[in-house]
PDB file of C-alpha atoms in Angstrom:
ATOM      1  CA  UNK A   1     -10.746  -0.180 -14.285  1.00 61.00           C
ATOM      2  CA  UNK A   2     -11.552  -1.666 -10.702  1.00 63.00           C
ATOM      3  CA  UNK A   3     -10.412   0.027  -7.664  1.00 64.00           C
ATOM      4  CA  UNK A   4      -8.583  -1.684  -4.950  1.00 72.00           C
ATOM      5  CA  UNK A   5      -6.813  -0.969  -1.639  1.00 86.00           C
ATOM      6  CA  UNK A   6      -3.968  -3.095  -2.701  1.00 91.00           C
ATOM      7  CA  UNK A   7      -0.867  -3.561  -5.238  1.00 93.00           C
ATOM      8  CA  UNK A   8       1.475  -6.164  -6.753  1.00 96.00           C
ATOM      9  CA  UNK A   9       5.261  -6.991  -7.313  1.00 96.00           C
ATOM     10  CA  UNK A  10       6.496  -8.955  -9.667  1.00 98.00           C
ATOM     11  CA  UNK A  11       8.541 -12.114  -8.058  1.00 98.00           C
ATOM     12  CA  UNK A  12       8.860 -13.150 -11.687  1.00 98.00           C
ATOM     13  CA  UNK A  13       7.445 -13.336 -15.228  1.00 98.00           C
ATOM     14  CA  UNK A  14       6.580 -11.010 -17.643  1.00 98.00           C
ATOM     15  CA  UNK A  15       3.967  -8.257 -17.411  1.00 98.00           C
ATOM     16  CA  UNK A  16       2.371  -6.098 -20.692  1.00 97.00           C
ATOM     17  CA  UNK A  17       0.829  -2.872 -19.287  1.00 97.00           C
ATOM     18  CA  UNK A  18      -2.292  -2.131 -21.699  1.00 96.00           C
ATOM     19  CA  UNK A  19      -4.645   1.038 -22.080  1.00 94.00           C
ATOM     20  CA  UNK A  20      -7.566  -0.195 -23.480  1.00 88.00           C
ATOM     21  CA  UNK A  21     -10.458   1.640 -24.929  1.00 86.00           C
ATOM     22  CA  UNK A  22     -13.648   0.862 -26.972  1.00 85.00           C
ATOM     23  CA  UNK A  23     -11.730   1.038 -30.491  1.00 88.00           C
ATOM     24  CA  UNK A  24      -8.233  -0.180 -29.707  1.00 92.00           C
ATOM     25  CA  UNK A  25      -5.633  -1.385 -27.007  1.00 91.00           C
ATOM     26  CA  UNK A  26      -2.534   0.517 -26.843  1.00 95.00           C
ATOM     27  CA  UNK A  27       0.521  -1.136 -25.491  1.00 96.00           C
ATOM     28  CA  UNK A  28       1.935   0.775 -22.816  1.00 96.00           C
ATOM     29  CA  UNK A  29       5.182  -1.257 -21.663  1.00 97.00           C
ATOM     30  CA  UNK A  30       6.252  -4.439 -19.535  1.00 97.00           C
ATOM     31  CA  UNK A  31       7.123  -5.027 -16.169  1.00 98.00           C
ATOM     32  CA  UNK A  32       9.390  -7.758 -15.009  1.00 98.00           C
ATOM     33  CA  UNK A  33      11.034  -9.093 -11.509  1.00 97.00           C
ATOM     34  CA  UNK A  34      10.949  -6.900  -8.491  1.00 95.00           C
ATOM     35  CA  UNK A  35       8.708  -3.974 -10.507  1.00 96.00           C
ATOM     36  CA  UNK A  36       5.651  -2.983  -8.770  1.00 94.00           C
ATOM     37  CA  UNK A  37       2.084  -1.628 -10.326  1.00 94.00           C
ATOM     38  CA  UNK A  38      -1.361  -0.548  -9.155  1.00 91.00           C
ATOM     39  CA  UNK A  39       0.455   1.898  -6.656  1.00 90.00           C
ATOM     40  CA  UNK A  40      -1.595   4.764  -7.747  1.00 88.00           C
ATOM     41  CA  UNK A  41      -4.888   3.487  -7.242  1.00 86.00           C
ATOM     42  CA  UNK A  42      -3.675   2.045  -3.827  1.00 86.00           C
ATOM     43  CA  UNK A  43      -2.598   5.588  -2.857  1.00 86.00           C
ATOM     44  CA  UNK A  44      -5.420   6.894  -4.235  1.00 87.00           C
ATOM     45  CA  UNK A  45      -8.353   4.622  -3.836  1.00 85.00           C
ATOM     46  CA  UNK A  46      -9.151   5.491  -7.563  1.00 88.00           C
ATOM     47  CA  UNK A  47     -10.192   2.868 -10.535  1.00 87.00           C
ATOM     48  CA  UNK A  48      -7.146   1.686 -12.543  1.00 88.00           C
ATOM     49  CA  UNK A  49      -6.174   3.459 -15.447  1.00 87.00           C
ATOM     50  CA  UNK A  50      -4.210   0.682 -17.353  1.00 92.00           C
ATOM     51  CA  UNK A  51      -4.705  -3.072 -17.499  1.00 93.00           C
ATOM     52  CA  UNK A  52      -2.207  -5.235 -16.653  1.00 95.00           C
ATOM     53  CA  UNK A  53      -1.395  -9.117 -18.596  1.00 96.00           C
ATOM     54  CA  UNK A  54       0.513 -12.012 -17.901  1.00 97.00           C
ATOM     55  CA  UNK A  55       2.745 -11.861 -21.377  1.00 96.00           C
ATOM     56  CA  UNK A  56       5.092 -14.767 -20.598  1.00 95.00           C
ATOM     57  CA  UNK A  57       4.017 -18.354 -19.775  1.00 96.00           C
ATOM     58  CA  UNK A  58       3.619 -17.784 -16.302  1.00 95.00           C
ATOM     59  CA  UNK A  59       4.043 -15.260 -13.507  1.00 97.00           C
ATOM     60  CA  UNK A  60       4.168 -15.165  -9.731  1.00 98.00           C
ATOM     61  CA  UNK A  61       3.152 -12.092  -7.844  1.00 98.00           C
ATOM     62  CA  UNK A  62       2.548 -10.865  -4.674  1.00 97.00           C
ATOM     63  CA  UNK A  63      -0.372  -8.959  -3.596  1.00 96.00           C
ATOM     64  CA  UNK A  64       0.161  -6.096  -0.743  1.00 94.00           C
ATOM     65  CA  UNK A  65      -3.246  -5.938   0.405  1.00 93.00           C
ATOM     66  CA  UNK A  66      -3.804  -2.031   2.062  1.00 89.00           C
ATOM     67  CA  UNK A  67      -5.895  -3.196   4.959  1.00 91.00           C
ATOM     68  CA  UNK A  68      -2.438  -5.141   6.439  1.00 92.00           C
ATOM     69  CA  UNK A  69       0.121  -2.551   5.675  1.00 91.00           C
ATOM     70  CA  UNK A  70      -2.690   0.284   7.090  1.00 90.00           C
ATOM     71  CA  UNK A  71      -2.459  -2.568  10.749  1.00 94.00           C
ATOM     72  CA  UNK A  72       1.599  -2.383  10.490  1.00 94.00           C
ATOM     73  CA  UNK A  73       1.560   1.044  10.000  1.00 93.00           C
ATOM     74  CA  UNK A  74      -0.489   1.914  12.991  1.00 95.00           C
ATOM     75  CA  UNK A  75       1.788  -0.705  14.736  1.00 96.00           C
ATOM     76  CA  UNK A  76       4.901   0.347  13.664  1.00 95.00           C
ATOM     77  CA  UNK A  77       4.676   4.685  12.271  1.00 93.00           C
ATOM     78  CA  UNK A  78       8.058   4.868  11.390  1.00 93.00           C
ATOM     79  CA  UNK A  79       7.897   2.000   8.501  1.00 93.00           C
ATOM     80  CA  UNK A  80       5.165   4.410   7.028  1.00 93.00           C
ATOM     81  CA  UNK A  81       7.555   6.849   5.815  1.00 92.00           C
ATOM     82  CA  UNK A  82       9.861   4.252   4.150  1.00 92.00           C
ATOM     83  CA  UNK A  83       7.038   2.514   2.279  1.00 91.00           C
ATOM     84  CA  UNK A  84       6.011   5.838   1.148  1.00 89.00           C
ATOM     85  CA  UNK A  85       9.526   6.847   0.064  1.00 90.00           C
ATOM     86  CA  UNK A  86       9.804   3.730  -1.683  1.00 86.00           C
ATOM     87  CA  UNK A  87       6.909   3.919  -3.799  1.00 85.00           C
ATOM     88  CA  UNK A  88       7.783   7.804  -5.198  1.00 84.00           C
ATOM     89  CA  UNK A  89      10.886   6.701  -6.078  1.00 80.00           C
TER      90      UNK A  89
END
């Protein structure tokens, strides 16, 4: 997987959630409206460990790129903590 300071939510469209390996591709879920992914290599800083698909006939997301929400942060500390919060729950 590639590794990236940044994750996506889903404004809307359908998303298949794949773990792929050199024999098969296992089917891990779908996302849909307002879900998020690729929080856990932004926290991280780690590779991906799933791939993610467009499975509907199209899809809009938006990217939060890590090197803007680091500037708000250091702007504005107290929006920190709520991000955070919302991403564990």
């Amino acid at each position: 997987g590639e590794s990236y300071q940044r994750m996506f939510q889903i404004v809307r469209g359908v998303i298949r959630v794949e773990k792929r390996s050199a024999e098969e591709s296992l089917r891990l879920g779908e996302l849909r409206a307002s879900e998020t992914f690729g929080e856990l290599s932004f926290l991280t800083g780690s590779a991906a460990t799933a791939t993610c698909i467009v499975d509907s006939d199209e899809a809009e997301l938006v990217i939060i790129e890590g090197y803007y929400l680091n500037m708000l942060f250091r702007i504005r500390p107290e929006i920190a903590g709520r991000f955070y919060k919302f991403l564990s729950l």
